[in-house]
């Protein structure tokens, strides 16, 4: 039987710790509940929000509809004929628990994605990424439930139309399907990516000349901890803005005025700028504004110092966007979902 509660607080279901309520709330621990929910007619009664760990969400008001919080568990692995290993994870599994499962079983591919907040089910939606690796690089397929037809379907890597922090689930299928399981293709023989950021230099500092996936995972985790606040102690949603990707002619205009601008080639002829650097140059790093602010070690992260409303955080983000635009002529895009 479906256990739909009313006027449920969402404070414990979003990492910003914003105290808002859902008019109706259902936690799903088994995908079998979804066809039952569809048959009940409850999906047709007002607005709908699919929620994982709430690590990429900013609530600016109460949600006047049904929140479905996905808490489906389970981890299984299967050998393939070509020597790879397919790992199927329930959508409710904490992302870093999946990464640690892979690392502890000597399965390579996910180690650079250590300590990214959120759940497995949310990972394809955002095409999460860090330190030169994106979700799409290890994604095999996922199982989804269609909220309009009441049917399950498998989505291949190509079906998901992955882009930079983007997928079909953020576009035309937003709010129309629920991801219940994700399958990853991992390797027995590691092809480590240690050229991005400070991974290589930190391994060298530790005297590790022949690193394994456990070494990379440990270094990535340490770097992230040193830069990013723990949501259990201070509310945040990790990186609040995307790194802007601009055309070459736009970059030429920026670098002419700001030759020191931090940037990376994208491989498609465009240039990616470091949003955190842009924000820091505008004087926002570590700045406190009322109950909100930016993190002292990473300007890309907005934080709730306690008692902030979602609107306060949103207003701060608007000020930062305007400041960067005025200084660099570049408009930042929010990575976090706003409600």
PDB file of C-alpha atoms in Angstrom, residues 40-326:
ATOM      1  CA  UNK A  40      -4.024   4.982  -8.227  1.00  0.00           C
ATOM      2  CA  UNK A  41      -4.477   8.201 -10.196  1.00  0.00           C
ATOM      3  CA  UNK A  42      -2.398  10.156  -7.668  1.00  0.00           C
ATOM      4  CA  UNK A  43      -0.003  11.314 -10.399  1.00  0.00           C
ATOM      5  CA  UNK A  44      -2.768  13.269 -12.095  1.00  0.00           C
ATOM      6  CA  UNK A  45      -3.544  15.327  -8.999  1.00  0.00           C
ATOM      7  CA  UNK A  46      -1.386  18.432  -9.280  1.00  0.00           C
ATOM      8  CA  UNK A  47       2.311  19.160  -9.634  1.00  0.00           C
ATOM      9  CA  UNK A  48       4.950  16.441  -9.347  1.00  0.00           C
ATOM     10  CA  UNK A  49       8.596  16.492  -8.231  1.00  0.00           C
ATOM     11  CA  UNK A  50      11.049  13.576  -8.387  1.00  0.00           C
ATOM     12  CA  UNK A  51      13.663  13.864  -5.656  1.00  0.00           C
ATOM     13  CA  UNK A  52      16.813  11.875  -4.942  1.00  0.00           C
ATOM     14  CA  UNK A  53      19.169  13.159  -2.269  1.00  0.00           C
ATOM     15  CA  UNK A  54      18.249  16.791  -2.909  1.00  0.00           C
ATOM     16  CA  UNK A  55      21.907  17.672  -3.494  1.00  0.00           C
ATOM     17  CA  UNK A  56      21.259  19.661  -6.669  1.00  0.00           C
ATOM     18  CA  UNK A  57      18.105  21.471  -5.578  1.00  0.00           C
ATOM     19  CA  UNK A  58      17.251  24.890  -4.194  1.00  0.00           C
ATOM     20  CA  UNK A  59      13.747  25.269  -2.791  1.00  0.00           C
ATOM     21  CA  UNK A  60      12.536  28.867  -2.732  1.00  0.00           C
ATOM     22  CA  UNK A  61       8.991  27.990  -1.552  1.00  0.00           C
ATOM     23  CA  UNK A  62       6.758  25.127  -0.418  1.00  0.00           C
ATOM     24  CA  UNK A  63       5.926  22.543  -3.069  1.00  0.00           C
ATOM     25  CA  UNK A  64       2.185  22.418  -3.707  1.00  0.00           C
ATOM     26  CA  UNK A  65       2.095  18.939  -5.162  1.00  0.00           C
ATOM     27  CA  UNK A  66       3.447  15.402  -4.785  1.00  0.00           C
ATOM     28  CA  UNK A  67       7.129  14.806  -4.048  1.00  0.00           C
ATOM     29  CA  UNK A  68       8.337  11.290  -4.912  1.00  0.00           C
ATOM     30  CA  UNK A  69      11.606  10.594  -3.106  1.00  0.00           C
ATOM     31  CA  UNK A  70      13.483   7.678  -4.676  1.00  0.00           C
ATOM     32  CA  UNK A  71      15.203   5.394  -2.162  1.00  0.00           C
ATOM     33  CA  UNK A  72      15.617   2.192  -4.223  1.00  0.00           C
ATOM     34  CA  UNK A  73      18.687   0.225  -3.104  1.00  0.00           C
ATOM     35  CA  UNK A  74      20.771  -2.701  -4.335  1.00  0.00           C
ATOM     36  CA  UNK A  75      24.173  -3.245  -5.970  1.00  0.00           C
ATOM     37  CA  UNK A  76      24.900  -6.147  -8.326  1.00  0.00           C
ATOM     38  CA  UNK A  77      27.825  -6.905 -10.637  1.00  0.00           C
ATOM     39  CA  UNK A  78      28.058  -9.050 -13.763  1.00  0.00           C
ATOM     40  CA  UNK A  79      31.084 -10.105 -15.808  1.00  0.00           C
ATOM     41  CA  UNK A  80      30.952  -9.511 -19.561  1.00  0.00           C
ATOM     42  CA  UNK A  81      32.448 -11.565 -22.374  1.00  0.00           C
ATOM     43  CA  UNK A  82      34.989  -8.830 -23.147  1.00  0.00           C
ATOM     44  CA  UNK A  83      36.295  -8.696 -19.574  1.00  0.00           C
ATOM     45  CA  UNK A  84      34.450  -5.613 -18.387  1.00  0.00           C
ATOM     46  CA  UNK A  85      32.137  -5.632 -15.377  1.00  0.00           C
ATOM     47  CA  UNK A  86      28.589  -4.279 -15.404  1.00  0.00           C
ATOM     48  CA  UNK A  87      27.439  -2.910 -12.041  1.00  0.00           C
ATOM     49  CA  UNK A  88      23.724  -2.251 -11.553  1.00  0.00           C
ATOM     50  CA  UNK A  89      22.854   0.174  -8.768  1.00  0.00           C
ATOM     51  CA  UNK A  90      19.488   1.168  -7.355  1.00  0.00           C
ATOM     52  CA  UNK A  91      18.635   4.820  -7.927  1.00  0.00           C
ATOM     53  CA  UNK A  92      18.521   5.527  -4.199  1.00  0.00           C
ATOM     54  CA  UNK A  93      22.102   4.421  -3.548  1.00  0.00           C
ATOM     55  CA  UNK A  94      24.297   7.279  -2.352  1.00  0.00           C
ATOM     56  CA  UNK A  95      26.640   8.083  -5.250  1.00  0.00           C
ATOM     57  CA  UNK A  96      29.829   7.820  -3.227  1.00  0.00           C
ATOM     58  CA  UNK A  97      28.728   4.439  -1.828  1.00  0.00           C
ATOM     59  CA  UNK A  98      28.619   3.189  -5.426  1.00  0.00           C
ATOM     60  CA  UNK A  99      32.066   4.673  -6.116  1.00  0.00           C
ATOM     61  CA  UNK A 100      33.501   3.009  -3.000  1.00  0.00           C
ATOM     62  CA  UNK A 101      31.909  -0.298  -4.027  1.00  0.00           C
ATOM     63  CA  UNK A 102      33.679  -0.038  -7.377  1.00  0.00           C
ATOM     64  CA  UNK A 103      37.021   0.972  -5.864  1.00  0.00           C
ATOM     65  CA  UNK A 104      36.903  -1.724  -3.176  1.00  0.00           C
ATOM     66  CA  UNK A 105      36.231  -4.340  -5.861  1.00  0.00           C
ATOM     67  CA  UNK A 106      39.097  -3.080  -8.051  1.00  0.00           C
ATOM     68  CA  UNK A 107      36.732  -1.860 -10.756  1.00  0.00           C
ATOM     69  CA  UNK A 108      38.077   1.179 -12.575  1.00  0.00           C
ATOM     70  CA  UNK A 109      36.286   4.131 -14.122  1.00  0.00           C
ATOM     71  CA  UNK A 110      34.450   5.859 -11.293  1.00  0.00           C
ATOM     72  CA  UNK A 111      37.388   6.810  -9.043  1.00  0.00           C
ATOM     73  CA  UNK A 112      37.659  10.408 -10.328  1.00  0.00           C
ATOM     74  CA  UNK A 113      34.010  10.909  -9.375  1.00  0.00           C
ATOM     75  CA  UNK A 114      34.596  10.256  -5.673  1.00  0.00           C
ATOM     76  CA  UNK A 115      32.641  12.269  -3.112  1.00  0.00           C
ATOM     77  CA  UNK A 116      30.255  13.922  -5.564  1.00  0.00           C
ATOM     78  CA  UNK A 117      27.086  14.467  -3.515  1.00  0.00           C
ATOM     79  CA  UNK A 118      23.760  12.947  -4.514  1.00  0.00           C
ATOM     80  CA  UNK A 119      22.318   9.595  -5.494  1.00  0.00           C
ATOM     81  CA  UNK A 120      22.895   7.176  -8.356  1.00  0.00           C
ATOM     82  CA  UNK A 121      19.503   7.953  -9.882  1.00  0.00           C
ATOM     83  CA  UNK A 122      20.325  11.635 -10.222  1.00  0.00           C
ATOM     84  CA  UNK A 123      23.717  11.044 -11.840  1.00  0.00           C
ATOM     85  CA  UNK A 124      22.508  10.582 -15.454  1.00  0.00           C
ATOM     86  CA  UNK A 125      20.131  13.530 -15.195  1.00  0.00           C
ATOM     87  CA  UNK A 126      23.001  15.924 -14.569  1.00  0.00           C
ATOM     88  CA  UNK A 127      25.674  13.904 -16.380  1.00  0.00           C
ATOM     89  CA  UNK A 128      27.786  14.539 -13.298  1.00  0.00           C
ATOM     90  CA  UNK A 129      31.496  15.008 -13.758  1.00  0.00           C
ATOM     91  CA  UNK A 130      34.754  15.895 -12.064  1.00  0.00           C
ATOM     92  CA  UNK A 131      38.505  15.797 -12.707  1.00  0.00           C
ATOM     93  CA  UNK A 132      38.286  14.971 -16.403  1.00  0.00           C
ATOM     94  CA  UNK A 133      35.632  12.239 -16.151  1.00  0.00           C
ATOM     95  CA  UNK A 134      31.882  12.422 -16.766  1.00  0.00           C
ATOM     96  CA  UNK A 135      29.092  10.016 -15.949  1.00  0.00           C
ATOM     97  CA  UNK A 136      28.621   9.251 -19.652  1.00  0.00           C
ATOM     98  CA  UNK A 137      32.128   7.748 -19.750  1.00  0.00           C
ATOM     99  CA  UNK A 138      31.054   4.803 -17.566  1.00  0.00           C
ATOM    100  CA  UNK A 139      27.307   4.750 -18.218  1.00  0.00           C
ATOM    101  CA  UNK A 140      25.896   1.626 -19.886  1.00  0.00           C
ATOM    102  CA  UNK A 141      22.138   2.096 -19.573  1.00  0.00           C
ATOM    103  CA  UNK A 142      19.365   2.863 -17.108  1.00  0.00           C
ATOM    104  CA  UNK A 143      15.873   1.648 -16.345  1.00  0.00           C
ATOM    105  CA  UNK A 144      13.132   4.260 -16.170  1.00  0.00           C
ATOM    106  CA  UNK A 145       9.425   4.353 -15.387  1.00  0.00           C
ATOM    107  CA  UNK A 146       7.326   6.527 -17.675  1.00  0.00           C
ATOM    108  CA  UNK A 147       4.882   8.558 -15.616  1.00  0.00           C
ATOM    109  CA  UNK A 148       2.672   9.222 -18.637  1.00  0.00           C
ATOM    110  CA  UNK A 149       2.300   5.634 -19.912  1.00  0.00           C
ATOM    111  CA  UNK A 150       2.929   3.602 -16.751  1.00  0.00           C
ATOM    112  CA  UNK A 151       5.577   1.500 -18.529  1.00  0.00           C
ATOM    113  CA  UNK A 152       9.228   0.668 -17.859  1.00  0.00           C
ATOM    114  CA  UNK A 153      11.910   1.191 -20.500  1.00  0.00           C
ATOM    115  CA  UNK A 154      15.690   0.901 -20.850  1.00  0.00           C
ATOM    116  CA  UNK A 155      17.703   3.930 -22.023  1.00  0.00           C
ATOM    117  CA  UNK A 156      21.083   3.360 -23.674  1.00  0.00           C
ATOM    118  CA  UNK A 157      23.982   5.798 -23.487  1.00  0.00           C
ATOM    119  CA  UNK A 158      23.009   7.249 -26.868  1.00  0.00           C
ATOM    120  CA  UNK A 159      19.341   7.499 -25.858  1.00  0.00           C
ATOM    121  CA  UNK A 160      20.281   9.800 -22.969  1.00  0.00           C
ATOM    122  CA  UNK A 161      21.771  12.505 -25.241  1.00  0.00           C
ATOM    123  CA  UNK A 162      24.412  13.433 -22.698  1.00  0.00           C
ATOM    124  CA  UNK A 163      25.966  16.899 -22.836  1.00  0.00           C
ATOM    125  CA  UNK A 164      27.896  19.094 -20.422  1.00  0.00           C
ATOM    126  CA  UNK A 165      25.878  18.719 -17.189  1.00  0.00           C
ATOM    127  CA  UNK A 166      22.924  17.854 -19.390  1.00  0.00           C
ATOM    128  CA  UNK A 167      20.822  14.952 -20.641  1.00  0.00           C
ATOM    129  CA  UNK A 168      17.438  14.123 -22.116  1.00  0.00           C
ATOM    130  CA  UNK A 169      16.207  13.827 -18.517  1.00  0.00           C
ATOM    131  CA  UNK A 170      16.836  17.549 -17.956  1.00  0.00           C
ATOM    132  CA  UNK A 171      15.200  18.445 -21.254  1.00  0.00           C
ATOM    133  CA  UNK A 172      12.133  16.857 -22.888  1.00  0.00           C
ATOM    134  CA  UNK A 173      11.783  14.079 -20.316  1.00  0.00           C
ATOM    135  CA  UNK A 174      12.075  16.332 -17.256  1.00  0.00           C
ATOM    136  CA  UNK A 175       9.404  15.327 -14.764  1.00  0.00           C
ATOM    137  CA  UNK A 176       8.062  12.648 -17.117  1.00  0.00           C
ATOM    138  CA  UNK A 177      10.151   9.629 -16.088  1.00  0.00           C
ATOM    139  CA  UNK A 178      11.694   8.189 -12.944  1.00  0.00           C
ATOM    140  CA  UNK A 179      15.090   6.477 -13.099  1.00  0.00           C
ATOM    141  CA  UNK A 180      14.940   3.336 -10.953  1.00  0.00           C
ATOM    142  CA  UNK A 181      18.285   1.652 -11.714  1.00  0.00           C
ATOM    143  CA  UNK A 182      21.524   2.602 -13.472  1.00  0.00           C
ATOM    144  CA  UNK A 183      24.028   0.174 -14.989  1.00  0.00           C
ATOM    145  CA  UNK A 184      27.701   1.104 -15.284  1.00  0.00           C
ATOM    146  CA  UNK A 185      30.470  -0.445 -17.394  1.00  0.00           C
ATOM    147  CA  UNK A 186      33.681  -0.624 -15.371  1.00  0.00           C
ATOM    148  CA  UNK A 187      37.125  -2.018 -16.166  1.00  0.00           C
ATOM    149  CA  UNK A 188      39.294  -4.679 -14.559  1.00  0.00           C
ATOM    150  CA  UNK A 189      42.380  -2.957 -15.947  1.00  0.00           C
ATOM    151  CA  UNK A 190      42.604   0.694 -15.002  1.00  0.00           C
ATOM    152  CA  UNK A 191      43.250   3.447 -17.521  1.00  0.00           C
ATOM    153  CA  UNK A 192      43.803   6.182 -14.980  1.00  0.00           C
ATOM    154  CA  UNK A 193      43.055   9.837 -15.690  1.00  0.00           C
ATOM    155  CA  UNK A 194      45.375  11.831 -13.435  1.00  0.00           C
ATOM    156  CA  UNK A 195      46.172  14.800 -15.657  1.00  0.00           C
ATOM    157  CA  UNK A 196      43.268  16.980 -14.536  1.00  0.00           C
ATOM    158  CA  UNK A 197      43.559  19.436 -11.671  1.00  0.00           C
ATOM    159  CA  UNK A 198      45.903  18.617  -8.825  1.00  0.00           C
ATOM    160  CA  UNK A 199      45.628  14.813  -8.942  1.00  0.00           C
ATOM    161  CA  UNK A 200      49.013  14.192 -10.534  1.00  0.00           C
ATOM    162  CA  UNK A 201      50.901  16.647  -8.342  1.00  0.00           C
ATOM    163  CA  UNK A 202      49.294  15.299  -5.177  1.00  0.00           C
ATOM    164  CA  UNK A 203      50.210  11.715  -6.119  1.00  0.00           C
ATOM    165  CA  UNK A 204      53.768  12.899  -6.735  1.00  0.00           C
ATOM    166  CA  UNK A 205      53.829  14.689  -3.393  1.00  0.00           C
ATOM    167  CA  UNK A 206      52.823  11.439  -1.718  1.00  0.00           C
ATOM    168  CA  UNK A 207      55.620   9.587  -3.499  1.00  0.00           C
ATOM    169  CA  UNK A 208      53.199   7.397  -5.455  1.00  0.00           C
ATOM    170  CA  UNK A 209      54.781   6.669  -8.831  1.00  0.00           C
ATOM    171  CA  UNK A 210      52.583   3.733  -9.867  1.00  0.00           C
ATOM    172  CA  UNK A 211      49.095   4.711  -8.664  1.00  0.00           C
ATOM    173  CA  UNK A 212      46.048   2.463  -8.601  1.00  0.00           C
ATOM    174  CA  UNK A 213      42.385   3.360  -8.511  1.00  0.00           C
ATOM    175  CA  UNK A 214      42.382   3.436  -4.693  1.00  0.00           C
ATOM    176  CA  UNK A 215      45.165   6.017  -4.762  1.00  0.00           C
ATOM    177  CA  UNK A 216      43.280   8.199  -7.231  1.00  0.00           C
ATOM    178  CA  UNK A 217      40.037   7.917  -5.271  1.00  0.00           C
ATOM    179  CA  UNK A 218      41.826   8.853  -2.054  1.00  0.00           C
ATOM    180  CA  UNK A 219      43.511  11.881  -3.621  1.00  0.00           C
ATOM    181  CA  UNK A 220      40.325  13.113  -5.297  1.00  0.00           C
ATOM    182  CA  UNK A 221      38.437  12.721  -2.014  1.00  0.00           C
ATOM    183  CA  UNK A 222      41.079  14.682  -0.110  1.00  0.00           C
ATOM    184  CA  UNK A 223      41.088  17.489  -2.678  1.00  0.00           C
ATOM    185  CA  UNK A 224      37.307  17.745  -2.585  1.00  0.00           C
ATOM    186  CA  UNK A 225      37.219  17.791   1.224  1.00  0.00           C
ATOM    187  CA  UNK A 226      39.829  20.562   1.286  1.00  0.00           C
ATOM    188  CA  UNK A 227      37.785  22.714  -1.099  1.00  0.00           C
ATOM    189  CA  UNK A 228      34.134  21.913  -0.467  1.00  0.00           C
ATOM    190  CA  UNK A 229      31.986  22.144   2.675  1.00  0.00           C
ATOM    191  CA  UNK A 230      30.271  19.080   4.153  1.00  0.00           C
ATOM    192  CA  UNK A 231      26.475  19.465   3.680  1.00  0.00           C
ATOM    193  CA  UNK A 232      25.935  17.766   7.047  1.00  0.00           C
ATOM    194  CA  UNK A 233      27.593  20.719   8.791  1.00  0.00           C
ATOM    195  CA  UNK A 234      26.814  23.651   6.469  1.00  0.00           C
ATOM    196  CA  UNK A 235      24.034  23.692   3.902  1.00  0.00           C
ATOM    197  CA  UNK A 236      25.133  23.710   0.265  1.00  0.00           C
ATOM    198  CA  UNK A 237      24.565  22.004  -3.063  1.00  0.00           C
ATOM    199  CA  UNK A 238      28.157  21.816  -4.249  1.00  0.00           C
ATOM    200  CA  UNK A 239      28.956  23.785  -7.391  1.00  0.00           C
ATOM    201  CA  UNK A 240      26.116  26.253  -7.882  1.00  0.00           C
ATOM    202  CA  UNK A 241      27.113  27.422 -11.368  1.00  0.00           C
ATOM    203  CA  UNK A 242      28.252  25.706 -14.545  1.00  0.00           C
ATOM    204  CA  UNK A 243      31.651  26.517 -16.000  1.00  0.00           C
ATOM    205  CA  UNK A 244      30.688  28.742 -18.951  1.00  0.00           C
ATOM    206  CA  UNK A 245      31.575  27.450 -22.409  1.00  0.00           C
ATOM    207  CA  UNK A 246      32.046  30.235 -24.951  1.00  0.00           C
ATOM    208  CA  UNK A 247      32.976  30.614 -28.611  1.00  0.00           C
ATOM    209  CA  UNK A 248      36.553  31.404 -29.626  1.00  0.00           C
ATOM    210  CA  UNK A 249      35.712  34.956 -30.694  1.00  0.00           C
ATOM    211  CA  UNK A 250      34.084  35.575 -27.297  1.00  0.00           C
ATOM    212  CA  UNK A 251      37.148  34.186 -25.562  1.00  0.00           C
ATOM    213  CA  UNK A 252      39.366  36.508 -27.598  1.00  0.00           C
ATOM    214  CA  UNK A 253      37.418  39.468 -26.192  1.00  0.00           C
ATOM    215  CA  UNK A 254      37.719  38.167 -22.616  1.00  0.00           C
ATOM    216  CA  UNK A 255      41.428  37.325 -22.756  1.00  0.00           C
ATOM    217  CA  UNK A 256      42.254  40.680 -24.361  1.00  0.00           C
ATOM    218  CA  UNK A 257      41.046  42.408 -21.195  1.00  0.00           C
ATOM    219  CA  UNK A 258      41.917  39.631 -18.733  1.00  0.00           C
ATOM    220  CA  UNK A 259      44.988  37.736 -20.033  1.00  0.00           C
ATOM    221  CA  UNK A 260      45.232  35.717 -16.795  1.00  0.00           C
ATOM    222  CA  UNK A 261      41.749  34.176 -17.171  1.00  0.00           C
ATOM    223  CA  UNK A 262      41.673  30.454 -16.296  1.00  0.00           C
ATOM    224  CA  UNK A 263      40.419  28.461 -19.268  1.00  0.00           C
ATOM    225  CA  UNK A 264      40.397  25.023 -20.924  1.00  0.00           C
ATOM    226  CA  UNK A 265      39.947  23.860 -24.510  1.00  0.00           C
ATOM    227  CA  UNK A 266      36.778  21.805 -24.989  1.00  0.00           C
ATOM    228  CA  UNK A 267      37.732  19.806 -28.066  1.00  0.00           C
ATOM    229  CA  UNK A 268      34.906  21.258 -30.164  1.00  0.00           C
ATOM    230  CA  UNK A 269      36.584  24.565 -30.927  1.00  0.00           C
ATOM    231  CA  UNK A 270      35.091  26.384 -27.957  1.00  0.00           C
ATOM    232  CA  UNK A 271      36.640  27.415 -24.633  1.00  0.00           C
ATOM    233  CA  UNK A 272      35.531  26.590 -21.089  1.00  0.00           C
ATOM    234  CA  UNK A 273      36.137  29.194 -18.395  1.00  0.00           C
ATOM    235  CA  UNK A 274      36.520  28.400 -14.691  1.00  0.00           C
ATOM    236  CA  UNK A 275      33.396  29.844 -13.061  1.00  0.00           C
ATOM    237  CA  UNK A 276      34.943  29.708  -9.584  1.00  0.00           C
ATOM    238  CA  UNK A 277      37.882  31.828 -10.758  1.00  0.00           C
ATOM    239  CA  UNK A 278      35.580  34.386 -12.381  1.00  0.00           C
ATOM    240  CA  UNK A 279      33.528  34.691  -9.195  1.00  0.00           C
ATOM    241  CA  UNK A 280      36.612  34.963  -7.005  1.00  0.00           C
ATOM    242  CA  UNK A 281      38.045  37.760  -9.158  1.00  0.00           C
ATOM    243  CA  UNK A 282      34.844  39.705  -8.551  1.00  0.00           C
ATOM    244  CA  UNK A 283      35.502  39.597  -4.805  1.00  0.00           C
ATOM    245  CA  UNK A 284      32.892  37.046  -3.781  1.00  0.00           C
ATOM    246  CA  UNK A 285      35.038  34.256  -2.343  1.00  0.00           C
ATOM    247  CA  UNK A 286      34.207  33.750   1.349  1.00  0.00           C
ATOM    248  CA  UNK A 287      31.807  36.680   1.377  1.00  0.00           C
ATOM    249  CA  UNK A 288      28.880  36.524   3.833  1.00  0.00           C
ATOM    250  CA  UNK A 289      25.568  38.103   2.860  1.00  0.00           C
ATOM    251  CA  UNK A 290      22.967  37.814   5.608  1.00  0.00           C
ATOM    252  CA  UNK A 291      22.423  34.101   6.278  1.00  0.00           C
ATOM    253  CA  UNK A 292      24.084  33.109   3.006  1.00  0.00           C
ATOM    254  CA  UNK A 293      27.449  33.467   1.345  1.00  0.00           C
ATOM    255  CA  UNK A 294      30.112  31.771  -0.746  1.00  0.00           C
ATOM    256  CA  UNK A 295      32.419  29.122   0.673  1.00  0.00           C
ATOM    257  CA  UNK A 296      35.745  30.353   2.001  1.00  0.00           C
ATOM    258  CA  UNK A 297      37.728  27.793  -0.010  1.00  0.00           C
ATOM    259  CA  UNK A 298      35.675  27.725  -3.222  1.00  0.00           C
ATOM    260  CA  UNK A 299      33.721  30.689  -4.600  1.00  0.00           C
ATOM    261  CA  UNK A 300      31.682  28.366  -6.828  1.00  0.00           C
ATOM    262  CA  UNK A 301      29.824  27.020  -3.782  1.00  0.00           C
ATOM    263  CA  UNK A 302      26.979  28.990  -2.186  1.00  0.00           C
ATOM    264  CA  UNK A 303      26.195  28.123   1.432  1.00  0.00           C
ATOM    265  CA  UNK A 304      23.457  28.432   4.015  1.00  0.00           C
ATOM    266  CA  UNK A 305      25.124  29.692   7.180  1.00  0.00           C
ATOM    267  CA  UNK A 306      21.956  28.841   9.089  1.00  0.00           C
ATOM    268  CA  UNK A 307      18.368  29.985   8.774  1.00  0.00           C
ATOM    269  CA  UNK A 308      18.617  31.143   5.165  1.00  0.00           C
ATOM    270  CA  UNK A 309      15.602  30.915   2.907  1.00  0.00           C
ATOM    271  CA  UNK A 310      15.906  29.591  -0.605  1.00  0.00           C
ATOM    272  CA  UNK A 311      14.997  33.022  -1.933  1.00  0.00           C
ATOM    273  CA  UNK A 312      17.975  34.542  -0.088  1.00  0.00           C
ATOM    274  CA  UNK A 313      20.325  32.036  -1.727  1.00  0.00           C
ATOM    275  CA  UNK A 314      18.743  32.678  -5.122  1.00  0.00           C
ATOM    276  CA  UNK A 315      19.077  36.445  -4.719  1.00  0.00           C
ATOM    277  CA  UNK A 316      22.762  36.022  -3.851  1.00  0.00           C
ATOM    278  CA  UNK A 317      23.279  33.946  -6.999  1.00  0.00           C
ATOM    279  CA  UNK A 318      21.637  36.698  -9.058  1.00  0.00           C
ATOM    280  CA  UNK A 319      24.038  39.283  -7.626  1.00  0.00           C
ATOM    281  CA  UNK A 320      27.007  37.066  -8.501  1.00  0.00           C
ATOM    282  CA  UNK A 321      25.749  36.498 -12.054  1.00  0.00           C
ATOM    283  CA  UNK A 322      25.380  40.245 -12.584  1.00  0.00           C
ATOM    284  CA  UNK A 323      28.807  40.950 -11.086  1.00  0.00           C
ATOM    285  CA  UNK A 324      30.579  38.443 -13.381  1.00  0.00           C
ATOM    286  CA  UNK A 325      28.684  39.742 -16.407  1.00  0.00           C
ATOM    287  CA  UNK A 326      29.667  43.330 -15.653  1.00  0.00           C
TER     288      UNK A 326
END
